[in-house]
Amino acid sequence: MKASHLRADVLAGITTSFALVPECIAFALVAHLHPLMGLYGAFILCTITALFGGRPGMVSGAAGSMAVVIVALVVQHGVQHLLATVLLSGLIMLAFGLLKLGKLVRMVPHPVMLGFVNGLAIVIATAQLEHFKRDGAWLTGTPLALMAGLVAATMAVVYLLPRLTRAVPPALVAIVGVGLAVAMLGLPTRTLGDMAHIAGGLPVLAWPDLAWNLDTLKTIAPYAIVMAMVGLLETLLTLNLTDELTESRGDPDRECVALGSANIVSGLFGGMGGCAMIGQTVINLRSGGRGRLSGVVAGVMVLLFVLFLSPLIERIPLAALVGVMFVVAQQTFAWASLRVIRKVPLNDALMIVAVTVITVLTDLAAAVLCGIVLAALNFAWQHARALYADSHVEPDGSKRYRVHGTLFFASVTPFLQQFDPAGDPPLVTLDCAHLSFVDYSAVEALRTLRERYERAGKHLRVEHLSPRSRQLLKRAGVARG
């Protein structure tokens, strides 16, 4: 690697580590866990996925989407059950990657991706508003003005510094600069130390202390499955976004294997489970991090903060980190989608809006799954409407139907409506040169059509089947002429 690339990765990793700490602490507190569990998880997940994952430049950590899933488990059964759940979810992720199922993310339509990105940008921005509260009440007067002023100053540095120089990441300069200004001027604003004290030792290897039996498995399995699906989904969608931002291609299966392995190690060393973090990934990429070193530096720096640098890190103003995350939200939002929403088909426009709203109101997994279902229904509806037939009477008095389109569950009714068994001549030919049979519903549709003609005392002949359609009908026992 060139020295300039190494320098860019190191600086990007340091910048990203500052953004990782408050997020992971906040998510640990949401899950009713000690903040160090979030930081240990961030160190392990970020480092392992950076070293062995399929997407250099992507950052993983203790993500909020995972924290929300495990709250009930921690409250009802305790931390040891959580660690066992993290282990099991890691095994599921590992199996997903080894079975090479990561490529399924390609089935996510572009409108769903746009909705996912927009919804996540809104979630990132609204999550920062909690820092404008104290003891559940909104800041007012001087504290509010100071907080807003420092946030605005941070954002100004991030936006304006690249016009002067690109030698250092603007987010890093903003965080350090605002932190120094607050310390030198003695400004009374909240710091990272007000969230939690992060000093600690090295994570310790320990097997989860609980009874490993069928009852335990019944308890943790549902949470582990949900954690794995949410983590895989968010990671693979973030990988897709990273591919677009860097104009390169990652390996989704390798990323799944690395993520699963990282979660297993995190569970063994007392860390939270996690996945790719889109906000921190965007910070890393915007700061120039393109190689694996950037993620490794980010992960190792989190551990150094815990071991040696906690007195300094705890003095970083929350306003500086909030300002950086506001910029990340603005840069993550797909503003182009607002310009094209009137130009795309109505179905796609509604899908973008629906996925965005569901992401904000519920969670990422529910939003993307709903988006995929909507896209599948829209696809089925459009293809069902596209099926049509033309017919003519042959010189020998028989009638030929030439059907165009795809025969599957949604197009069965339009297909059967094309024929007139009562009014057709004794011999009818179904020309399938332009018709594809896709599923069992298509097989049953042909069987039903044939039975209708038989009840009318007439014969239906099928011609020009494609090899795939013939094989499908042959297996079902209806491939006779």
GROMACS .gro file of C-alpha atoms in nm:
model
  481
    1MET     CA    1   0.000   0.000   0.000
    2LYS     CA    2   0.111   0.355  -0.066
    3ALA     CA    3   0.204   0.574   0.229
    4SER     CA    4  -0.075   0.817   0.137
    5HIS     CA    5  -0.332   0.535   0.152
    6LEU     CA    6  -0.200   0.416   0.489
    7ARG     CA    7  -0.216   0.769   0.627
    8ALA     CA    8  -0.571   0.817   0.498
    9ASP     CA    9  -0.685   0.488   0.650
   10VAL     CA   10  -0.526   0.565   0.989
   11LEU     CA   11  -0.684   0.911   1.009
   12ALA     CA   12  -1.020   0.777   0.892
   13GLY     CA   13  -1.005   0.500   1.152
   14ILE     CA   14  -0.932   0.746   1.433
   15THR     CA   15  -1.220   0.967   1.321
   16THR     CA   16  -1.458   0.672   1.304
   17SER     CA   17  -1.357   0.553   1.651
   18PHE     CA   18  -1.475   0.883   1.802
   19ALA     CA   19  -1.816   0.824   1.642
   20LEU     CA   20  -1.828   0.460   1.751
   21VAL     CA   21  -1.791   0.524   2.123
   22PRO     CA   22  -2.107   0.726   2.200
   23GLU     CA   23  -2.324   0.513   1.973
   24CYS     CA   24  -2.210   0.185   2.130
   25ILE     CA   25  -2.249   0.326   2.483
   26ALA     CA   26  -2.599   0.449   2.402
   27PHE     CA   27  -2.704   0.117   2.250
   28ALA     CA   28  -2.565  -0.076   2.549
   29LEU     CA   29  -2.767   0.145   2.784
   30VAL     CA   30  -3.078   0.090   2.569
   31ALA     CA   31  -3.030  -0.285   2.610
   32HIS     CA   32  -2.983  -0.246   2.991
   33LEU     CA   33  -2.619  -0.354   2.967
   34HIS     CA   34  -2.294  -0.213   3.105
   35PRO     CA   35  -2.142   0.035   2.856
   36LEU     CA   36  -1.820  -0.168   2.844
   37MET     CA   37  -2.012  -0.455   2.681
   38GLY     CA   38  -2.095  -0.224   2.392
   39LEU     CA   39  -1.736  -0.102   2.364
   40TYR     CA   40  -1.589  -0.453   2.382
   41GLY     CA   41  -1.835  -0.559   2.115
   42ALA     CA   42  -1.737  -0.262   1.898
   43PHE     CA   43  -1.366  -0.345   1.929
   44ILE     CA   44  -1.411  -0.713   1.845
   45LEU     CA   45  -1.669  -0.672   1.568
   46CYS     CA   46  -1.497  -0.380   1.400
   47THR     CA   47  -1.151  -0.541   1.405
   48ILE     CA   48  -1.249  -0.891   1.292
   49THR     CA   49  -1.481  -0.781   1.011
   50ALA     CA   50  -1.222  -0.529   0.892
   51LEU     CA   51  -0.953  -0.798   0.876
   52PHE     CA   52  -1.153  -1.084   0.728
   53GLY     CA   53  -1.476  -0.937   0.586
   54GLY     CA   54  -1.572  -0.902   0.224
   55ARG     CA   55  -1.596  -0.522   0.215
   56PRO     CA   56  -1.291  -0.307   0.306
   57GLY     CA   57  -1.392   0.030   0.443
   58MET     CA   58  -1.711  -0.094   0.609
   59VAL     CA   59  -1.743  -0.051   0.987
   60SER     CA   60  -1.925  -0.288   1.222
   61GLY     CA   61  -2.010  -0.248   1.588
   62ALA     CA   62  -2.278  -0.285   1.853
   63ALA     CA   63  -2.569  -0.159   1.642
   64GLY     CA   64  -2.893  -0.011   1.767
   65SER     CA   65  -3.106  -0.246   1.559
   66MET     CA   66  -2.957  -0.540   1.750
   67ALA     CA   67  -2.991  -0.366   2.088
   68VAL     CA   68  -3.366  -0.322   2.044
   69VAL     CA   69  -3.407  -0.695   1.977
   70ILE     CA   70  -3.240  -0.808   2.300
   71VAL     CA   71  -3.394  -0.569   2.556
   72ALA     CA   72  -3.667  -0.812   2.665
   73LEU     CA   73  -3.420  -1.102   2.688
   74VAL     CA   74  -3.180  -0.908   2.912
   75VAL     CA   75  -3.458  -0.782   3.139
   76GLN     CA   76  -3.621  -1.124   3.180
   77HIS     CA   77  -3.322  -1.361   3.179
   78GLY     CA   78  -3.002  -1.162   3.237
   79VAL     CA   79  -2.666  -1.102   3.072
   80GLN     CA   80  -2.554  -1.465   3.052
   81HIS     CA   81  -2.851  -1.556   2.836
   82LEU     CA   82  -2.763  -1.260   2.614
   83LEU     CA   83  -2.406  -1.384   2.565
   84ALA     CA   84  -2.538  -1.729   2.472
   85THR     CA   85  -2.778  -1.564   2.227
   86VAL     CA   86  -2.493  -1.370   2.068
   87LEU     CA   87  -2.302  -1.697   2.025
   88LEU     CA   88  -2.598  -1.870   1.860
   89SER     CA   89  -2.675  -1.574   1.634
   90GLY     CA   90  -2.310  -1.573   1.526
   91LEU     CA   91  -2.336  -1.941   1.431
   92ILE     CA   92  -2.647  -1.866   1.222
   93MET     CA   93  -2.470  -1.579   1.044
   94LEU     CA   94  -2.168  -1.803   0.984
   95ALA     CA   95  -2.385  -2.077   0.834
   96PHE     CA   96  -2.563  -1.818   0.616
   97GLY     CA   97  -2.230  -1.712   0.469
   98LEU     CA   98  -2.092  -2.065   0.428
   99LEU     CA   99  -2.408  -2.164   0.240
  100LYS     CA  100  -2.341  -1.865   0.010
  101LEU     CA  101  -2.679  -1.705   0.075
  102GLY     CA  102  -2.537  -1.354   0.096
  103LYS     CA  103  -2.609  -1.297  -0.271
  104LEU     CA  104  -2.981  -1.297  -0.188
  105VAL     CA  105  -2.939  -0.928  -0.111
  106ARG     CA  106  -2.938  -0.871  -0.485
  107MET     CA  107  -3.312  -0.943  -0.473
  108VAL     CA  108  -3.367  -0.618  -0.283
  109PRO     CA  109  -3.513  -0.372  -0.539
  110HIS     CA  110  -3.359  -0.028  -0.583
  111PRO     CA  111  -3.668   0.156  -0.449
  112VAL     CA  112  -3.637  -0.050  -0.129
  113MET     CA  113  -3.269   0.047  -0.106
  114LEU     CA  114  -3.362   0.415  -0.142
  115GLY     CA  115  -3.627   0.384   0.127
  116PHE     CA  116  -3.381   0.201   0.354
  117VAL     CA  117  -3.117   0.473   0.313
  118ASN     CA  118  -3.363   0.758   0.361
  119GLY     CA  119  -3.525   0.600   0.664
  120LEU     CA  120  -3.190   0.526   0.825
  121ALA     CA  121  -3.075   0.884   0.765
  122ILE     CA  122  -3.385   1.011   0.943
  123VAL     CA  123  -3.328   0.766   1.230
  124ILE     CA  124  -2.966   0.880   1.265
  125ALA     CA  125  -3.072   1.246   1.276
  126THR     CA  126  -3.362   1.200   1.518
  127ALA     CA  127  -3.148   0.986   1.751
  128GLN     CA  128  -2.922   1.287   1.806
  129LEU     CA  129  -3.212   1.490   1.942
  130GLU     CA  130  -3.189   1.294   2.269
  131HIS     CA  131  -2.868   1.485   2.341
  132PHE     CA  132  -3.072   1.808   2.348
  133LYS     CA  133  -3.249   1.675   2.658
  134ARG     CA  134  -3.144   1.650   3.020
  135ASP     CA  135  -3.329   1.423   3.261
  136GLY     CA  136  -3.597   1.374   2.996
  137ALA     CA  137  -3.668   1.748   2.952
  138TRP     CA  138  -3.563   1.961   2.655
  139LEU     CA  139  -3.278   2.204   2.712
  140THR     CA  140  -3.375   2.570   2.730
  141GLY     CA  141  -3.205   2.906   2.757
  142THR     CA  142  -2.825   2.921   2.771
  143PRO     CA  143  -2.762   2.541   2.773
  144LEU     CA  144  -2.972   2.504   2.458
  145ALA     CA  145  -2.803   2.797   2.285
  146LEU     CA  146  -2.458   2.664   2.375
  147MET     CA  147  -2.542   2.313   2.256
  148ALA     CA  148  -2.687   2.440   1.928
  149GLY     CA  149  -2.393   2.675   1.875
  150LEU     CA  150  -2.135   2.400   1.922
  151VAL     CA  151  -2.330   2.166   1.693
  152ALA     CA  152  -2.347   2.438   1.427
  153ALA     CA  153  -1.973   2.510   1.464
  154THR     CA  154  -1.892   2.141   1.421
  155MET     CA  155  -2.106   2.114   1.109
  156ALA     CA  156  -1.951   2.432   0.967
  157VAL     CA  157  -1.601   2.286   1.005
  158VAL     CA  158  -1.703   1.958   0.842
  159TYR     CA  159  -1.860   2.137   0.545
  160LEU     CA  160  -1.605   2.417   0.497
  161LEU     CA  161  -1.268   2.254   0.573
  162PRO     CA  162  -1.263   2.042   0.251
  163ARG     CA  163  -1.265   2.371   0.054
  164LEU     CA  164  -0.934   2.462   0.217
  165THR     CA  165  -0.760   2.127   0.247
  166ARG     CA  166  -0.826   1.754   0.220
  167ALA     CA  167  -0.511   1.654   0.402
  168VAL     CA  168  -0.703   1.553   0.715
  169PRO     CA  169  -1.060   1.428   0.768
  170PRO     CA  170  -1.284   1.726   0.842
  171ALA     CA  171  -1.482   1.532   1.104
  172LEU     CA  172  -1.162   1.464   1.300
  173VAL     CA  173  -1.063   1.830   1.289
  174ALA     CA  174  -1.414   1.932   1.398
  175ILE     CA  175  -1.425   1.693   1.695
  176VAL     CA  176  -1.075   1.783   1.818
  177GLY     CA  177  -1.118   2.154   1.749
  178VAL     CA  178  -1.451   2.189   1.926
  179GLY     CA  179  -1.322   1.975   2.213
  180LEU     CA  180  -1.017   2.200   2.260
  181ALA     CA  181  -1.231   2.515   2.240
  182VAL     CA  182  -1.469   2.385   2.507
  183ALA     CA  183  -1.178   2.289   2.734
  184MET     CA  184  -0.988   2.616   2.690
  185LEU     CA  185  -1.295   2.837   2.735
  186GLY     CA  186  -1.440   2.626   3.014
  187LEU     CA  187  -1.779   2.605   2.847
  188PRO     CA  188  -2.041   2.421   3.058
  189THR     CA  189  -2.164   2.160   2.808
  190ARG     CA  190  -2.224   1.786   2.834
  191THR     CA  191  -1.936   1.556   2.746
  192LEU     CA  192  -1.900   1.187   2.665
  193GLY     CA  193  -1.816   1.122   3.029
  194ASP     CA  194  -2.166   1.235   3.125
  195MET     CA  195  -2.306   0.936   2.937
  196ALA     CA  196  -2.086   0.677   3.109
  197HIS     CA  197  -1.735   0.616   3.239
  198ILE     CA  198  -1.554   0.395   2.991
  199ALA     CA  199  -1.235   0.302   3.179
  200GLY     CA  200  -1.181  -0.073   3.198
  201GLY     CA  201  -0.945  -0.362   3.137
  202LEU     CA  202  -0.901  -0.616   2.859
  203PRO     CA  203  -1.204  -0.831   2.774
  204VAL     CA  204  -1.184  -1.174   2.938
  205LEU     CA  205  -1.259  -1.504   2.767
  206ALA     CA  206  -1.544  -1.681   2.948
  207TRP     CA  207  -1.808  -1.934   2.846
  208PRO     CA  208  -2.163  -1.808   2.923
  209ASP     CA  209  -2.250  -1.920   3.275
  210LEU     CA  210  -2.589  -2.086   3.239
  211ALA     CA  211  -2.741  -2.431   3.206
  212TRP     CA  212  -2.699  -2.554   2.850
  213ASN     CA  213  -3.013  -2.758   2.795
  214LEU     CA  214  -3.323  -2.767   2.577
  215ASP     CA  215  -3.507  -2.511   2.789
  216THR     CA  216  -3.221  -2.263   2.746
  217LEU     CA  217  -3.218  -2.325   2.373
  218LYS     CA  218  -3.594  -2.262   2.354
  219THR     CA  219  -3.540  -1.933   2.536
  220ILE     CA  220  -3.250  -1.796   2.332
  221ALA     CA  221  -3.325  -1.942   1.986
  222PRO     CA  222  -3.603  -1.697   1.887
  223TYR     CA  223  -3.390  -1.398   1.988
  224ALA     CA  224  -3.083  -1.543   1.814
  225ILE     CA  225  -3.271  -1.596   1.488
  226VAL     CA  226  -3.410  -1.242   1.491
  227MET     CA  227  -3.067  -1.099   1.580
  228ALA     CA  228  -2.905  -1.292   1.298
  229MET     CA  229  -3.162  -1.188   1.039
  230VAL     CA  230  -3.155  -0.822   1.143
  231GLY     CA  231  -2.776  -0.819   1.154
  232LEU     CA  232  -2.737  -0.989   0.818
  233LEU     CA  233  -2.994  -0.767   0.654
  234GLU     CA  234  -2.844  -0.442   0.781
  235THR     CA  235  -2.491  -0.559   0.698
  236LEU     CA  236  -2.572  -0.667   0.344
  237LEU     CA  237  -2.767  -0.350   0.269
  238THR     CA  238  -2.479  -0.142   0.407
  239LEU     CA  239  -2.245  -0.344   0.188
  240ASN     CA  240  -2.457  -0.257  -0.114
  241LEU     CA  241  -2.448   0.111  -0.020
  242THR     CA  242  -2.072   0.096   0.028
  243ASP     CA  243  -2.034  -0.064  -0.314
  244GLU     CA  244  -2.221   0.231  -0.464
  245LEU     CA  245  -2.022   0.494  -0.276
  246THR     CA  246  -1.685   0.339  -0.364
  247GLU     CA  247  -1.783   0.216  -0.712
  248SER     CA  248  -1.644  -0.127  -0.630
  249ARG     CA  249  -1.786  -0.466  -0.540
  250GLY     CA  250  -1.761  -0.652  -0.210
  251ASP     CA  251  -1.812  -1.020  -0.130
  252PRO     CA  252  -2.140  -1.062   0.064
  253ASP     CA  253  -2.080  -1.426   0.156
  254ARG     CA  254  -1.737  -1.353   0.298
  255GLU     CA  255  -1.880  -1.061   0.494
  256CYS     CA  256  -2.146  -1.289   0.645
  257VAL     CA  257  -1.881  -1.542   0.753
  258ALA     CA  258  -1.668  -1.268   0.909
  259LEU     CA  259  -1.968  -1.113   1.085
  260GLY     CA  260  -2.076  -1.449   1.226
  261SER     CA  261  -1.724  -1.525   1.349
  262ALA     CA  262  -1.698  -1.178   1.507
  263ASN     CA  263  -2.025  -1.224   1.694
  264ILE     CA  264  -1.910  -1.563   1.826
  265VAL     CA  265  -1.586  -1.409   1.955
  266SER     CA  266  -1.778  -1.112   2.100
  267GLY     CA  267  -2.010  -1.345   2.290
  268LEU     CA  268  -1.714  -1.538   2.430
  269PHE     CA  269  -1.542  -1.220   2.548
  270GLY     CA  270  -1.845  -1.055   2.708
  271GLY     CA  271  -1.936  -0.818   2.424
  272MET     CA  272  -2.267  -0.725   2.265
  273GLY     CA  273  -2.373  -0.866   1.933
  274GLY     CA  274  -2.366  -0.635   1.635
  275CYS     CA  275  -2.347  -0.578   1.263
  276ALA     CA  276  -2.248  -0.313   1.010
  277MET     CA  277  -2.320   0.047   1.117
  278ILE     CA  278  -2.417   0.268   0.828
  279GLY     CA  279  -2.347   0.599   1.003
  280GLN     CA  280  -1.995   0.504   1.106
  281THR     CA  281  -1.934   0.345   0.766
  282VAL     CA  282  -2.026   0.671   0.593
  283ILE     CA  283  -1.795   0.864   0.829
  284ASN     CA  284  -1.512   0.625   0.749
  285LEU     CA  285  -1.564   0.648   0.374
  286ARG     CA  286  -1.607   1.027   0.374
  287SER     CA  287  -1.288   1.056   0.580
  288GLY     CA  288  -1.091   0.865   0.317
  289GLY     CA  289  -1.098   0.515   0.465
  290ARG     CA  290  -1.094   0.266   0.181
  291GLY     CA  291  -0.875  -0.017   0.308
  292ARG     CA  292  -0.899  -0.275   0.584
  293LEU     CA  293  -0.658  -0.075   0.798
  294SER     CA  294  -0.921   0.194   0.860
  295GLY     CA  295  -1.156  -0.053   1.028
  296VAL     CA  296  -0.874  -0.214   1.225
  297VAL     CA  297  -0.757   0.126   1.353
  298ALA     CA  298  -1.115   0.219   1.450
  299GLY     CA  299  -1.159  -0.103   1.647
  300VAL     CA  300  -0.820  -0.090   1.818
  301MET     CA  301  -0.869   0.277   1.910
  302VAL     CA  302  -1.193   0.189   2.089
  303LEU     CA  303  -0.997  -0.061   2.301
  304LEU     CA  304  -0.724   0.196   2.367
  305PHE     CA  305  -0.989   0.442   2.482
  306VAL     CA  306  -1.107   0.186   2.738
  307LEU     CA  307  -0.758   0.087   2.855
  308PHE     CA  308  -0.561   0.411   2.855
  309LEU     CA  309  -0.734   0.717   2.708
  310SER     CA  310  -1.066   0.730   2.890
  311PRO     CA  311  -0.984   1.057   3.080
  312LEU     CA  312  -0.927   1.237   2.750
  313ILE     CA  313  -1.208   1.074   2.554
  314GLU     CA  314  -1.465   1.141   2.826
  315ARG     CA  315  -1.396   1.515   2.786
  316ILE     CA  316  -1.512   1.520   2.420
  317PRO     CA  317  -1.826   1.739   2.395
  318LEU     CA  318  -2.135   1.552   2.289
  319ALA     CA  319  -2.221   1.851   2.071
  320ALA     CA  320  -1.921   1.779   1.848
  321LEU     CA  321  -2.029   1.419   1.795
  322VAL     CA  322  -2.391   1.526   1.739
  323GLY     CA  323  -2.278   1.774   1.473
  324VAL     CA  324  -2.082   1.506   1.290
  325MET     CA  325  -2.378   1.267   1.299
  326PHE     CA  326  -2.610   1.537   1.163
  327VAL     CA  327  -2.374   1.575   0.868
  328VAL     CA  328  -2.369   1.197   0.824
  329ALA     CA  329  -2.750   1.193   0.817
  330GLN     CA  330  -2.755   1.468   0.556
  331GLN     CA  331  -2.497   1.289   0.340
  332THR     CA  332  -2.669   0.951   0.380
  333PHE     CA  333  -3.014   1.070   0.272
  334ALA     CA  334  -3.070   1.003  -0.100
  335TRP     CA  335  -3.180   1.354  -0.196
  336ALA     CA  336  -3.194   1.251  -0.561
  337SER     CA  337  -3.492   1.030  -0.473
  338LEU     CA  338  -3.696   1.345  -0.402
  339ARG     CA  339  -3.623   1.477  -0.751
  340VAL     CA  340  -3.711   1.156  -0.933
  341ILE     CA  341  -4.008   1.047  -0.723
  342ARG     CA  342  -4.248   1.211  -0.968
  343LYS     CA  343  -4.074   1.052  -1.264
  344VAL     CA  344  -4.074   0.691  -1.152
  345PRO     CA  345  -4.383   0.466  -1.166
  346LEU     CA  346  -4.635   0.527  -0.888
  347ASN     CA  347  -4.575   0.180  -0.743
  348ASP     CA  348  -4.202   0.248  -0.701
  349ALA     CA  349  -4.265   0.592  -0.554
  350LEU     CA  350  -4.505   0.446  -0.297
  351MET     CA  351  -4.249   0.176  -0.215
  352ILE     CA  352  -3.977   0.435  -0.144
  353VAL     CA  353  -4.211   0.627   0.087
  354ALA     CA  354  -4.344   0.312   0.257
  355VAL     CA  355  -4.000   0.168   0.335
  356THR     CA  356  -3.880   0.507   0.462
  357VAL     CA  357  -4.179   0.546   0.695
  358ILE     CA  358  -4.166   0.187   0.822
  359THR     CA  359  -3.792   0.219   0.892
  360VAL     CA  360  -3.854   0.529   1.102
  361LEU     CA  361  -4.160   0.394   1.287
  362THR     CA  362  -4.052   0.034   1.345
  363ASP     CA  363  -3.716  -0.110   1.246
  364LEU     CA  364  -3.497  -0.182   0.947
  365ALA     CA  365  -3.579  -0.552   0.916
  366ALA     CA  366  -3.955  -0.496   0.911
  367ALA     CA  367  -3.917  -0.213   0.659
  368VAL     CA  368  -3.702  -0.406   0.414
  369LEU     CA  369  -3.913  -0.721   0.441
  370CYS     CA  370  -4.228  -0.516   0.378
  371GLY     CA  371  -4.054  -0.349   0.084
  372ILE     CA  372  -3.955  -0.682  -0.069
  373VAL     CA  373  -4.310  -0.815  -0.025
  374LEU     CA  374  -4.453  -0.501  -0.188
  375ALA     CA  375  -4.205  -0.529  -0.473
  376ALA     CA  376  -4.290  -0.898  -0.523
  377LEU     CA  377  -4.663  -0.826  -0.525
  378ASN     CA  378  -4.612  -0.541  -0.770
  379PHE     CA  379  -4.399  -0.764  -0.993
  380ALA     CA  380  -4.660  -1.042  -0.982
  381TRP     CA  381  -4.943  -0.799  -1.059
  382GLN     CA  382  -4.763  -0.643  -1.355
  383HIS     CA  383  -4.668  -0.980  -1.504
  384ALA     CA  384  -5.018  -1.118  -1.451
  385ARG     CA  385  -5.166  -0.822  -1.638
  386ALA     CA  386  -4.916  -0.872  -1.921
  387LEU     CA  387  -5.051  -1.216  -2.016
  388TYR     CA  388  -5.271  -1.219  -2.328
  389ALA     CA  389  -5.373  -1.453  -2.610
  390ASP     CA  390  -5.463  -1.429  -2.976
  391SER     CA  391  -5.658  -1.701  -3.158
  392HIS     CA  392  -5.764  -1.801  -3.506
  393VAL     CA  393  -5.943  -2.088  -3.680
  394GLU     CA  394  -5.719  -2.319  -3.885
  395PRO     CA  395  -5.811  -2.438  -4.240
  396ASP     CA  396  -5.902  -2.782  -4.100
  397GLY     CA  397  -6.162  -2.623  -3.867
  398SER     CA  398  -5.961  -2.650  -3.547
  399LYS     CA  399  -5.881  -2.346  -3.335
  400ARG     CA  400  -5.535  -2.231  -3.229
  401TYR     CA  401  -5.465  -2.018  -2.921
  402ARG     CA  402  -5.127  -1.846  -2.907
  403VAL     CA  403  -5.067  -1.726  -2.549
  404HIS     CA  404  -4.800  -1.468  -2.462
  405GLY     CA  405  -4.657  -1.409  -2.115
  406THR     CA  406  -4.575  -1.596  -1.796
  407LEU     CA  407  -4.811  -1.844  -1.635
  408PHE     CA  408  -4.780  -1.849  -1.256
  409PHE     CA  409  -5.002  -1.815  -0.950
  410ALA     CA  410  -5.107  -1.456  -1.019
  411SER     CA  411  -5.187  -1.505  -1.389
  412VAL     CA  412  -5.392  -1.826  -1.365
  413THR     CA  413  -5.729  -1.650  -1.377
  414PRO     CA  414  -5.641  -1.424  -1.676
  415PHE     CA  415  -5.504  -1.733  -1.852
  416LEU     CA  416  -5.821  -1.939  -1.809
  417GLN     CA  417  -6.037  -1.645  -1.915
  418GLN     CA  418  -5.874  -1.645  -2.261
  419PHE     CA  419  -6.048  -1.972  -2.361
  420ASP     CA  420  -6.405  -2.068  -2.455
  421PRO     CA  421  -6.445  -2.447  -2.411
  422ALA     CA  422  -6.820  -2.437  -2.477
  423GLY     CA  423  -6.796  -2.244  -2.804
  424ASP     CA  424  -6.470  -2.383  -2.945
  425PRO     CA  425  -6.451  -2.656  -3.213
  426PRO     CA  426  -6.375  -3.023  -3.121
  427LEU     CA  427  -5.999  -2.978  -3.164
  428VAL     CA  428  -5.815  -2.691  -2.994
  429THR     CA  429  -5.439  -2.623  -3.001
  430LEU     CA  430  -5.256  -2.432  -2.730
  431ASP     CA  431  -4.937  -2.282  -2.880
  432CYS     CA  432  -4.686  -2.225  -2.598
  433ALA     CA  433  -4.402  -2.082  -2.808
  434HIS     CA  434  -4.438  -1.752  -2.620
  435LEU     CA  435  -4.566  -1.887  -2.287
  436SER     CA  436  -4.355  -1.984  -1.985
  437PHE     CA  437  -4.475  -2.219  -1.709
  438VAL     CA  438  -4.320  -2.114  -1.378
  439ASP     CA  439  -4.477  -2.288  -1.079
  440TYR     CA  440  -4.723  -2.554  -0.965
  441SER     CA  441  -5.012  -2.311  -1.008
  442ALA     CA  442  -4.928  -2.302  -1.379
  443VAL     CA  443  -4.937  -2.681  -1.392
  444GLU     CA  444  -5.277  -2.688  -1.223
  445ALA     CA  445  -5.405  -2.418  -1.460
  446LEU     CA  446  -5.322  -2.636  -1.761
  447ARG     CA  447  -5.476  -2.939  -1.590
  448THR     CA  448  -5.795  -2.739  -1.522
  449LEU     CA  449  -5.811  -2.614  -1.881
  450ARG     CA  450  -5.769  -2.964  -2.016
  451GLU     CA  451  -6.046  -3.097  -1.788
  452ARG     CA  452  -6.283  -2.821  -1.906
  453TYR     CA  453  -6.236  -2.921  -2.267
  454GLU     CA  454  -6.273  -3.291  -2.180
  455ARG     CA  455  -6.604  -3.223  -2.004
  456ALA     CA  456  -6.716  -3.041  -2.321
  457GLY     CA  457  -6.621  -3.349  -2.526
  458LYS     CA  458  -6.331  -3.175  -2.696
  459HIS     CA  459  -5.956  -3.230  -2.717
  460LEU     CA  460  -5.686  -2.980  -2.614
  461ARG     CA  461  -5.346  -3.022  -2.780
  462VAL     CA  462  -5.035  -2.846  -2.639
  463GLU     CA  463  -4.747  -2.752  -2.872
  464HIS     CA  464  -4.410  -2.575  -2.868
  465LEU     CA  465  -4.334  -2.614  -2.500
  466SER     CA  466  -3.991  -2.491  -2.393
  467PRO     CA  467  -3.759  -2.756  -2.243
  468ARG     CA  468  -3.802  -2.607  -1.895
  469SER     CA  469  -4.181  -2.595  -1.922
  470ARG     CA  470  -4.192  -2.948  -2.064
  471GLN     CA  471  -3.982  -3.077  -1.775
  472LEU     CA  472  -4.210  -2.904  -1.522
  473LEU     CA  473  -4.523  -3.051  -1.679
  474LYS     CA  474  -4.365  -3.394  -1.721
  475ARG     CA  475  -4.282  -3.416  -1.352
  476ALA     CA  476  -4.645  -3.329  -1.272
  477GLY     CA  477  -4.778  -3.586  -1.519
  478VAL     CA  478  -4.959  -3.347  -1.756
  479ALA     CA  479  -4.709  -3.320  -2.042
  480ARG     CA  480  -4.900  -3.533  -2.291
  481GLY     CA  481  -4.996  -3.373  -2.622
   0.00000   0.00000   0.00000
